[in-house]
Coordinates of C-alpha atoms and ligand atoms in Angstrom, one line a residue:
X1 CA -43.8 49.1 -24.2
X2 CA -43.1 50.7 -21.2
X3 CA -39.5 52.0 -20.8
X4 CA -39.8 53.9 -17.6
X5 CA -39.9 53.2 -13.8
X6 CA -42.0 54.8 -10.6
X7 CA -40.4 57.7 -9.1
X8 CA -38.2 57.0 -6.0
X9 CA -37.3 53.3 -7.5
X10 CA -33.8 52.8 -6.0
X11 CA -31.1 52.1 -8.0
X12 CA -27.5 50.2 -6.5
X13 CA -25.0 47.4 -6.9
X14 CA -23.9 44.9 -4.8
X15 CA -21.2 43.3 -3.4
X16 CA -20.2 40.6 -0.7
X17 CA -17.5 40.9 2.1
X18 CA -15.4 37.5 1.4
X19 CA -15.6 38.9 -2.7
X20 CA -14.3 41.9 -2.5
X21 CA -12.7 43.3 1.1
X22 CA -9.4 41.2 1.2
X23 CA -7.8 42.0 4.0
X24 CA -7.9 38.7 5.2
X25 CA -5.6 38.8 8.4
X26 CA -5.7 42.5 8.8
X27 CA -6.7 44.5 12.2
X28 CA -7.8 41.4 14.0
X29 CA -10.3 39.4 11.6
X30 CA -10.7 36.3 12.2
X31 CA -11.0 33.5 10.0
X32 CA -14.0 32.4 8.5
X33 CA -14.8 29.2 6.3
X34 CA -14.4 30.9 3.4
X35 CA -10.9 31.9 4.2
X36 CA -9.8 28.0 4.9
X37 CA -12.1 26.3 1.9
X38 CA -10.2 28.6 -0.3
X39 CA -6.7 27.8 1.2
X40 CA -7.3 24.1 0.8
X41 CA -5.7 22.3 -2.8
X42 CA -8.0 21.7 -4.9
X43 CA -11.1 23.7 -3.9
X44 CA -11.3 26.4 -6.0
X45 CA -10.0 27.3 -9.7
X46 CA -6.2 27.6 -10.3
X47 CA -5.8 27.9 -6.9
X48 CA -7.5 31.4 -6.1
X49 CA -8.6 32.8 -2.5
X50 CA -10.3 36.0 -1.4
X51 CA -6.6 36.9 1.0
X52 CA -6.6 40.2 -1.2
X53 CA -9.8 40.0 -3.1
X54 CA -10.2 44.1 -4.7
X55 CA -8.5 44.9 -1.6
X56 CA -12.1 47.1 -0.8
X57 CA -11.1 46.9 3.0
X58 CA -7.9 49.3 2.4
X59 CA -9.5 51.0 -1.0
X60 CA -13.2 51.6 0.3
X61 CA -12.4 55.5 -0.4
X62 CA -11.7 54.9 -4.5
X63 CA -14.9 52.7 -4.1
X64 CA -17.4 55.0 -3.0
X65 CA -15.8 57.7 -5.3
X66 CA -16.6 55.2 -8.4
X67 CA -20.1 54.9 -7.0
X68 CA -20.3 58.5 -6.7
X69 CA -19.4 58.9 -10.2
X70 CA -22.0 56.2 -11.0
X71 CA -24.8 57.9 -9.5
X72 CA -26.4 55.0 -8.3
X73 CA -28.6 55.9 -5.3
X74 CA -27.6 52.5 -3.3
X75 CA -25.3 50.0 -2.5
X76 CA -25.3 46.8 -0.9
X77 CA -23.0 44.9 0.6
X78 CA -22.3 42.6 3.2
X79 CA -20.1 41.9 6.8
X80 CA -17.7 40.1 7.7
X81 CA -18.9 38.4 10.7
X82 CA -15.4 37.4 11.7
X83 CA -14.1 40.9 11.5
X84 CA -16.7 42.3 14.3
X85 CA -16.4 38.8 16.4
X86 CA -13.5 36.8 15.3
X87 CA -14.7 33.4 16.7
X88 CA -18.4 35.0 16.0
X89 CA -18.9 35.5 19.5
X90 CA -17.2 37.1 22.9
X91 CA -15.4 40.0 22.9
X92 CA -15.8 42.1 19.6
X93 CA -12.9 43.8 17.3
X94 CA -13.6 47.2 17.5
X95 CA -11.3 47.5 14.6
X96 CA -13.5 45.5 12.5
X97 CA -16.2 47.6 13.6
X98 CA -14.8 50.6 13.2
X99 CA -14.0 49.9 8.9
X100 CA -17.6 49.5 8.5
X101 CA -18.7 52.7 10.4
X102 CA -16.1 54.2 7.9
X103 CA -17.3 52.3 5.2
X104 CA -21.0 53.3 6.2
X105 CA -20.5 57.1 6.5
X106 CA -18.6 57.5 3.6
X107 CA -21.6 55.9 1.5
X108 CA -24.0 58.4 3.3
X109 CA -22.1 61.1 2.6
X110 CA -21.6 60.4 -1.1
X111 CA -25.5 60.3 -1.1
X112 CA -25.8 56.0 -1.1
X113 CA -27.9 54.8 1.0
X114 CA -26.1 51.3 2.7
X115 CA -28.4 48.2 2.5
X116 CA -26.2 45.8 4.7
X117 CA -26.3 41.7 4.8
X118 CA -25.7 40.4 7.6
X119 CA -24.3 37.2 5.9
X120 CA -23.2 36.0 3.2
X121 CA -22.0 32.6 3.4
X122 CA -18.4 33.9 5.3
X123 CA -19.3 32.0 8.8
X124 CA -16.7 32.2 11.4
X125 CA -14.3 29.4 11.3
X126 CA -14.5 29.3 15.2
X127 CA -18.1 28.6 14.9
X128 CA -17.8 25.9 12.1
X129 CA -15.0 24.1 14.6
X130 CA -16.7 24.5 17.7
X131 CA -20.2 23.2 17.1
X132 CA -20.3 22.3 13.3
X133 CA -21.6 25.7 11.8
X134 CA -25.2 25.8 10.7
X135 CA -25.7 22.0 12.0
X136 CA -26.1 23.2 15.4
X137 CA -28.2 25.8 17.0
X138 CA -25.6 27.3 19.0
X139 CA -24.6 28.8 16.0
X140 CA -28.3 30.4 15.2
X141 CA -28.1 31.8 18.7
X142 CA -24.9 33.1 18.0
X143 CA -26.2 34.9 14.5
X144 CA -29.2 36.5 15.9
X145 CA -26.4 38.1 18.9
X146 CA -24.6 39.2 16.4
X147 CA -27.3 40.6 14.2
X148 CA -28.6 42.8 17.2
X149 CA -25.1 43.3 18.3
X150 CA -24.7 45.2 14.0
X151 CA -28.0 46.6 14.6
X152 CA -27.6 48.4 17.7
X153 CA -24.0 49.5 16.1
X154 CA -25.3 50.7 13.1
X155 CA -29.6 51.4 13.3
X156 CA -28.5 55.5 13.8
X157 CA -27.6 55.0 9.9
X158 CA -28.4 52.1 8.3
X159 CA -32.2 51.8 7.1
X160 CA -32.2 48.7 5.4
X161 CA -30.6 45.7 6.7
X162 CA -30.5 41.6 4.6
X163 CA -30.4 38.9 7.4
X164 CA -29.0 36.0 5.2
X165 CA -28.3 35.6 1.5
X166 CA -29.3 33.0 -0.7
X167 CA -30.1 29.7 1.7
X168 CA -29.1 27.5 -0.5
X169 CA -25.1 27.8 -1.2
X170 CA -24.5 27.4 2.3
X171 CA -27.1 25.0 3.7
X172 CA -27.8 22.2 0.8
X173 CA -24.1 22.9 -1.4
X174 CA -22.0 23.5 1.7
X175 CA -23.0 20.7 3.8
X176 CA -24.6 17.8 1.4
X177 CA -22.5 14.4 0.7
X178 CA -21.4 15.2 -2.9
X179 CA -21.3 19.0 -3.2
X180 CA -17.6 20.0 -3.2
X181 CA -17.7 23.7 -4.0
X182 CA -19.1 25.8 -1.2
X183 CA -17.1 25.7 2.3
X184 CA -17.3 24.1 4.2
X185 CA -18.0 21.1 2.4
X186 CA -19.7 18.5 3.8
X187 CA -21.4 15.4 3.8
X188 CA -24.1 15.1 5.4
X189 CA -27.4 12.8 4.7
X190 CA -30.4 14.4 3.2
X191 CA -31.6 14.5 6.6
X192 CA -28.6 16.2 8.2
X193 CA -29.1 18.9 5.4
X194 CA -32.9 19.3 5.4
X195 CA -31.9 20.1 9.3
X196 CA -29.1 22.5 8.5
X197 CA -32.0 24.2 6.0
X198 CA -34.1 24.3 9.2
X199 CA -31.7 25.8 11.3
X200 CA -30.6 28.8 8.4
X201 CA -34.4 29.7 8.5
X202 CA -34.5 29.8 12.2
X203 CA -31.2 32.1 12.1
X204 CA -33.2 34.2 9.9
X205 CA -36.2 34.4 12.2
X206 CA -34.1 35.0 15.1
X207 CA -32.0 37.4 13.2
X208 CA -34.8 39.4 11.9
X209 CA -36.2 40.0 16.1
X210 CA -32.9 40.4 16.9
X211 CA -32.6 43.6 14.5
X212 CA -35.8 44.6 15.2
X213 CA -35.0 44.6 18.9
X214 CA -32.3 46.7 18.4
X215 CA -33.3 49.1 15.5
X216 CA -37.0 49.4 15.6
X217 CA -37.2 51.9 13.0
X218 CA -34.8 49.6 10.3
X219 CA -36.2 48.1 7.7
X220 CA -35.6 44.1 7.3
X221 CA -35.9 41.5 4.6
X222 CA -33.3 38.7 3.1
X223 CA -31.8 38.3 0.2
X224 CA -32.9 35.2 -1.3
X225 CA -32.4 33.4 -5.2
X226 CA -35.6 31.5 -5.0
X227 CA -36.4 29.5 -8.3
X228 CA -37.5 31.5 -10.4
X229 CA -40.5 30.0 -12.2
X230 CA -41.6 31.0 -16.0
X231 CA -44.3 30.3 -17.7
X232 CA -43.2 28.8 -21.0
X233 CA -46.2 30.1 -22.5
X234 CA -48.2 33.0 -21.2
X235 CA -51.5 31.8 -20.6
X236 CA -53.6 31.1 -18.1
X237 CA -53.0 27.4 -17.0
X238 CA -49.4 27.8 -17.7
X239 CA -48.8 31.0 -15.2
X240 CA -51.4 29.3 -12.8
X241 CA -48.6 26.2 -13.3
X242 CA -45.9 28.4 -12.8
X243 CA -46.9 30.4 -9.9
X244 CA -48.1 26.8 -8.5
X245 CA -44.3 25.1 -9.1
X246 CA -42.6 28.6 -7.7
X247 CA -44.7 28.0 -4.4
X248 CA -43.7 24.3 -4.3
X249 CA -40.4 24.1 -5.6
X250 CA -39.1 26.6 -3.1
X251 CA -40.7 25.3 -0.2
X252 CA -38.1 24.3 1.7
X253 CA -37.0 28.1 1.8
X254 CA -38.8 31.3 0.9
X255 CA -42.4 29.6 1.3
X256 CA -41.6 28.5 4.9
X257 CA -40.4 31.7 5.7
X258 CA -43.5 33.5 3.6
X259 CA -45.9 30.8 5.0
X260 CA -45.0 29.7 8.5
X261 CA -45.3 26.5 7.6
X262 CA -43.6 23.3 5.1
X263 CA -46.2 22.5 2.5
X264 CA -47.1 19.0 2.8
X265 CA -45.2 18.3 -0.5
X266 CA -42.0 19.1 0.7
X267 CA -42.6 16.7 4.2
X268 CA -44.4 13.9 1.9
X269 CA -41.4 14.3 -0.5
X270 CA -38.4 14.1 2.4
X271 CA -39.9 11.3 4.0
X272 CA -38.4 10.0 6.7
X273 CA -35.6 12.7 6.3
X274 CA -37.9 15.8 7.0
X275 CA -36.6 18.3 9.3
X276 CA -38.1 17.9 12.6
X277 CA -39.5 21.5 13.8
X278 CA -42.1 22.8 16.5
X279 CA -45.0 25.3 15.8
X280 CA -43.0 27.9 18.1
X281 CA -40.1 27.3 15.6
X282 CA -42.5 28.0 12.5
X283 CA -43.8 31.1 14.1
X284 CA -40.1 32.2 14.5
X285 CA -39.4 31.7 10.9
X286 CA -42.1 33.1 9.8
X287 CA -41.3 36.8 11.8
X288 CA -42.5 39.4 9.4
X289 CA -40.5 41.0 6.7
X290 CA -40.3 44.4 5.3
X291 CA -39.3 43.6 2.6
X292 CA -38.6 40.4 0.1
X293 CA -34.9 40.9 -1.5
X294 CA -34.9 38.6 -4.5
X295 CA -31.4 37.3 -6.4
X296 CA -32.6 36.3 -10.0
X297 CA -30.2 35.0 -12.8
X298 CA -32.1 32.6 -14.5
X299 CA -35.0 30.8 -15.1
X300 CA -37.0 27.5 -14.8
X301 CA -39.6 27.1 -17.2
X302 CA -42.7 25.3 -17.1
X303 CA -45.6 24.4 -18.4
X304 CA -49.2 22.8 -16.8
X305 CA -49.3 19.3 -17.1
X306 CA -52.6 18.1 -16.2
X307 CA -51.3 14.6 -16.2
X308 CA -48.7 15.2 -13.3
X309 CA -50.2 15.0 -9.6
X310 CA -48.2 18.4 -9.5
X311 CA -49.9 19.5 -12.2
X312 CA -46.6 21.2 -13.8
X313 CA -43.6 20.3 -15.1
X314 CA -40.1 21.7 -15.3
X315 CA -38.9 21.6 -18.9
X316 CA -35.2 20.8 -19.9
X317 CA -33.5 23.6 -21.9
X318 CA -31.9 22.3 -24.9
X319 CA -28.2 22.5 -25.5
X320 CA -28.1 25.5 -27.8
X321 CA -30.4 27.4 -25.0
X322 CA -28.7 30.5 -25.0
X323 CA -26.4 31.3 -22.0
X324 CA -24.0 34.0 -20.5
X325 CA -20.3 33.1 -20.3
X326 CA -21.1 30.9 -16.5
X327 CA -23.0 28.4 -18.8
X328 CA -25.6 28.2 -15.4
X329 CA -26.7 31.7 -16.8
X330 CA -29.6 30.8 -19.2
X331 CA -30.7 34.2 -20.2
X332 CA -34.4 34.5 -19.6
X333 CA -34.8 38.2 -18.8
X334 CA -38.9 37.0 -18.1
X335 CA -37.8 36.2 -14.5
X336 CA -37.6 40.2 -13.3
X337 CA -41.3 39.9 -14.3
X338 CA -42.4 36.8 -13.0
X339 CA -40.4 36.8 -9.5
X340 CA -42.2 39.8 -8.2
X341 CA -45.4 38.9 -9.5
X342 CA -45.4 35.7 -8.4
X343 CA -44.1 37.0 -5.0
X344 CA -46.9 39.7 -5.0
X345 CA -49.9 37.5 -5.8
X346 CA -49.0 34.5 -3.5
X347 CA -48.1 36.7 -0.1
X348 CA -49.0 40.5 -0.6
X349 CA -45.2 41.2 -0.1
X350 CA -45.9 45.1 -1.1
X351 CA -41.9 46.0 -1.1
X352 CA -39.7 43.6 -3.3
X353 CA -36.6 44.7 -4.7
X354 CA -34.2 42.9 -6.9
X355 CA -31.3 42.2 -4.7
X356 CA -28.8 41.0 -7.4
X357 CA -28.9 40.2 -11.3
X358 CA -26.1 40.4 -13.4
X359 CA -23.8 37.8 -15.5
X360 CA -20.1 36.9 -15.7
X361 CA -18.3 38.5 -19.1
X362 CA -15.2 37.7 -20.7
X363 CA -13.0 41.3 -21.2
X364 CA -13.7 42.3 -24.7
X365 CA -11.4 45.5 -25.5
X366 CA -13.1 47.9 -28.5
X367 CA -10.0 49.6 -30.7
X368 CA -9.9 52.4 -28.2
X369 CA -9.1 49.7 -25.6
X370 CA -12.3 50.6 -23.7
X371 CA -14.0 47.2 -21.7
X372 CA -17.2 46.9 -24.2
X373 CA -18.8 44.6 -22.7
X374 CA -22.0 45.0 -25.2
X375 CA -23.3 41.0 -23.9
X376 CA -23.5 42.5 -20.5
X377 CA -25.3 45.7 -21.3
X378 CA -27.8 43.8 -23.8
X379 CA -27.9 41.1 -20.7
X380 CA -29.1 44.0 -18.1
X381 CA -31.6 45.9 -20.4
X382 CA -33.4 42.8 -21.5
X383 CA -34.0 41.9 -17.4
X384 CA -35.0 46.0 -16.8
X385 CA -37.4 46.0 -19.8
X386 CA -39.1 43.2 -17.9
X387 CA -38.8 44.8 -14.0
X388 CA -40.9 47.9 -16.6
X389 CA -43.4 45.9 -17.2
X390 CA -43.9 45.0 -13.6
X391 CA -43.8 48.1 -12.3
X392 CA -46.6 49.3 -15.1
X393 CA -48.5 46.8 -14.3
X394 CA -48.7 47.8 -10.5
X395 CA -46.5 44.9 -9.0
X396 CA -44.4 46.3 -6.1
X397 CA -41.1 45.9 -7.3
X398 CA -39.3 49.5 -5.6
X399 CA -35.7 48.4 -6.4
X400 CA -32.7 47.0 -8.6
X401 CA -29.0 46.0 -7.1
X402 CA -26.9 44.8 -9.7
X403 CA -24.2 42.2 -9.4
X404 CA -21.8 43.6 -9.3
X405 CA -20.1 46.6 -8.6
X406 CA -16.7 45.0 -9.0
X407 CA -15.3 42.1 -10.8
X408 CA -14.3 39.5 -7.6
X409 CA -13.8 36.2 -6.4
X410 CA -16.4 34.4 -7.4
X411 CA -16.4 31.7 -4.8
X412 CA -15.5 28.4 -6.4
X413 CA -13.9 29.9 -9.8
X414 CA -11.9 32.3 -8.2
X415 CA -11.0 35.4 -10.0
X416 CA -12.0 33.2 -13.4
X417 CA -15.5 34.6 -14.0
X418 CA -15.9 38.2 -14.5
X419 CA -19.6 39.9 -12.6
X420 CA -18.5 43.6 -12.4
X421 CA -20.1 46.8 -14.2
X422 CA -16.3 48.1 -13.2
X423 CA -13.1 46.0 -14.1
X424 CA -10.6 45.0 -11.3
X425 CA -6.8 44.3 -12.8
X426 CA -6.1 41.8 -10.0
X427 CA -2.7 42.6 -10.3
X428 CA -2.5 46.2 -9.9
X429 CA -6.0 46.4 -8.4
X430 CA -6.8 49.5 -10.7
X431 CA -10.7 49.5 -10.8
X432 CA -12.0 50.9 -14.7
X433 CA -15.8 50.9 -15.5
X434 CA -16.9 49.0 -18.5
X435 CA -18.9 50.2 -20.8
X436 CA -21.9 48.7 -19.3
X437 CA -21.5 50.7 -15.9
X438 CA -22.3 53.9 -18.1
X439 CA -24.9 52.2 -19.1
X440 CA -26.4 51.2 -15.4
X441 CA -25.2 54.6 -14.4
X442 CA -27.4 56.7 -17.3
X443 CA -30.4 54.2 -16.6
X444 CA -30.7 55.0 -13.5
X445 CA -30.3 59.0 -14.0
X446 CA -33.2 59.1 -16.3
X447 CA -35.0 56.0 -14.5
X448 CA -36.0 54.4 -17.4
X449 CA -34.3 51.5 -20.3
X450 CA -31.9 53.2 -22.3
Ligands
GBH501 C1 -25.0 34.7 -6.2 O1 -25.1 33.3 -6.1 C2 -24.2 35.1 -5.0 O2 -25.1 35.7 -4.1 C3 -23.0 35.9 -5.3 O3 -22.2 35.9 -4.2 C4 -22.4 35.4 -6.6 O4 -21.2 36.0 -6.8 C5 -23.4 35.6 -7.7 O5 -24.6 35.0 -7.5 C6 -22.9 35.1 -9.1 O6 -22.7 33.7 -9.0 O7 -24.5 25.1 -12.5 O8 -22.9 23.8 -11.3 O9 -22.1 25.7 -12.5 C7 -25.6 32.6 -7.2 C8 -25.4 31.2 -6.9 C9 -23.7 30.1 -8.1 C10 -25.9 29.3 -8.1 C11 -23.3 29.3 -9.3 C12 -25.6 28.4 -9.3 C13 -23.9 27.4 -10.6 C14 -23.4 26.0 -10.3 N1 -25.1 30.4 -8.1 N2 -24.2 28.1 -9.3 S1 -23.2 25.1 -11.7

């Protein structure tokens, strides 16, 4: 079995503004949805909100020290739109600006190299109250400004940049009748969210010229956590299944954006409630990437089913499936193979990088009092054993950010789910690596599973 990866394959961690900066009110940030969801009873567990989060926005220096230590050639993170334009637009906070030029310079000059997200999932309040958020496409005009606005600031130094992450938590979750845990919270119909969907993919297209505009030398992609489709078996009519269901099943997102186009599935299954959209729109969307970013945590397994007009089927997983300590964690370390293959072989994407993987861990002290976080460390080298064997096999994958660089508010559980490689003491905010960031951090010295 092949332990080791191509030279040059880049190794970070990620992070997310509204996770880790805190800060909430300082030097002129405005707020963002996040900021009131989490201030509103009820919303998230035992009451918890991102006001002081690691505190990264006054502690960025001890940050990028740790990631020195940890050697890890990357790191990606995301802005605050609300810190660089308050109500998302107008006049913009050059104080907010200015904490990620620090931020930014003090990566490059500790040798990692930023990979910046324009946004995740933090949208200016402003925008939310003015025109309804992502329901209205004054807000999509207002991302890709803002996105050329970040990559005029910052093209001198930033290579890479994320227009959106992960579609889902803030289009279908965050807007959908029923769905009470991402902000805003909404209720919309299935139509008003398939057109909230529509108009995230158009921010994307629009962000992507937008940065391209600006920085013409920048690198662009998305982060995205498409399903992630697994064979149950690996033969032939079961990968053909697979790759056919991770097409289909994620049509709504990375396949339009990939494709240009809705497969006729996803129109004949909305119905009635279909977004409406124009070719010029498609077109838009469908702006080329340089790269695909791909979050990956678990996995949906299926198998052909000839019987099906799909021809697959999705298959349950039973209740003693194995699972991290965020029960949604099914541990299927399969998915770093099949996510860039599948990716690969359907659109020729030739640069895809795993943008986040990673699990949630309860603190388990060893008799030396030492984090030993052994379920993490067996979770990460099961998922890097399978990114091997994609890279030996010749599948394009140049990159792994894990999630995360610091335990932090994990949006609707607060501070109750652990992701970090490095423990945060959210009273005393003293940072201490677990065992599993020397692991991570030895990995990627020799470049291969240790
Ligand atoms: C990513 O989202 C995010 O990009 C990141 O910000 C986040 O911290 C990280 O993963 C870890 O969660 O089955 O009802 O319990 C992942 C989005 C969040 C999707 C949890 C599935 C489980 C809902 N996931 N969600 S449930």
């Amino acid at each position: 079995m092949n332990r080791c990866f191509p030279e040059g394959f880049l190794w970070g961690s990620a992070t997310a503004s509204y996770q880790v900066e805190g800060g909430a009110l300082q030097d002129g940030r405005g707020p963002s949805v996040w900021d009131t969801f989490s201030h509103t009873p009820g919303k998230i567990k035992l009451g918890h909100t991102g006001d002081v989060a690691c505190d990264q926005y006054n502690r960025h220096a001890e940050d990028i020290a740790l990631m020195k230590k940890l050697g890890l050639g990357a790191h990606r993170f995301s802005l605050s739109w609300s810190r660089i334009f308050p109500t998302g637009r107008g006049a913009v906070n050059q104080k907010g600006l200015d904490y990620y030029r620090r931020f930014i310079d003090g990566l490059r000059e500790a040798g990692i190299d930023p990979w910046v997200t324009l946004f995740h999932w933090d949208l200016p309040q402003s925008l939310q109250d003015d025109f309804g958020g992502w329901q209205s496409r004054e807000t999509v005009k207002y991302f890709a400004d803002y996105c050329g606005f970040v990559a005029s600031a910052f093209g001198d130094t930033v290579s890479n940049f994320m227009t959106i992450n992960e579609f889902m938590c803030f289009t279908d979750w965050a807007y959908g009748a029923g769905e009470e845990n991402y902000a805003p919270g909404g209720n919309l119909d299935r139509k008003g969210v398939n057109m909230v969907r529509h108009n995230a993919l158009l921010a994307h297209g629009m962000g992507v010229q937008a940065i391209r505009a600006a920085a013409p030398s920048a690198s662009v992609g998305l982060a995205e956590n498409a399903l992630v489709c697994v064979p149950v078996i690996e033969t032939k009519p079961h990968i053909d299944a697979a790759r056919k269901a991770y097409r289909e099943m994620n049509a709504h997102f990375l396949t339009a954006i990939m494709e240009g186009k809705y497969l006729d599935c996803y129109l004949e299954e909305q119905g009635a409630d279909a977004p409406e959209f124009t070719a010029e729109e498609m077109a838009v969307i469908s702006s080329p990437v340089d790269f695909v970013g791909h979050n990956m945590y678990l996995a949906h397994h299926i198998e052909a089913d000839p019987s099906s007009s799909s021809g697959y089927r999705v298959l349950p997983h039973s209740a003693s499936y194995p699972h991290m300590h965020a029960h949604w964690i099914k541990v299927s370390p399969e998915i770093t193979y099949w996510a860039p293959r599948f990716v690969h072989e359907l659109w020729n994407v030739e640069n895809i990088y795993i943008t986040e993987n990673g699990c949630a861990c309860p603190d388990q002290l060893d008799d030396s009092g030492r984090i030993c976080d052994t379920d993490r460390i067996f979770y990460l080298r099961n998922h890097l054993l399978s990114a091997a064997r994609a890279t030996s096999e010749g599948i394009p994958l140049k990159g792994y950010f894990c999630w995360s660089l610091l335990d932090n508010f994990e949006w609707a559980d607060g501070y109750t789910y652990r992701f970090g490689i490095v423990h945060v003491d959210f009273e005393t905010l003293v940072r201490t690596p677990k065992m599993s960031a020397e692991y991570l951090s030895l990995v990627a010295s020799e470049n291969k599973v240790l």
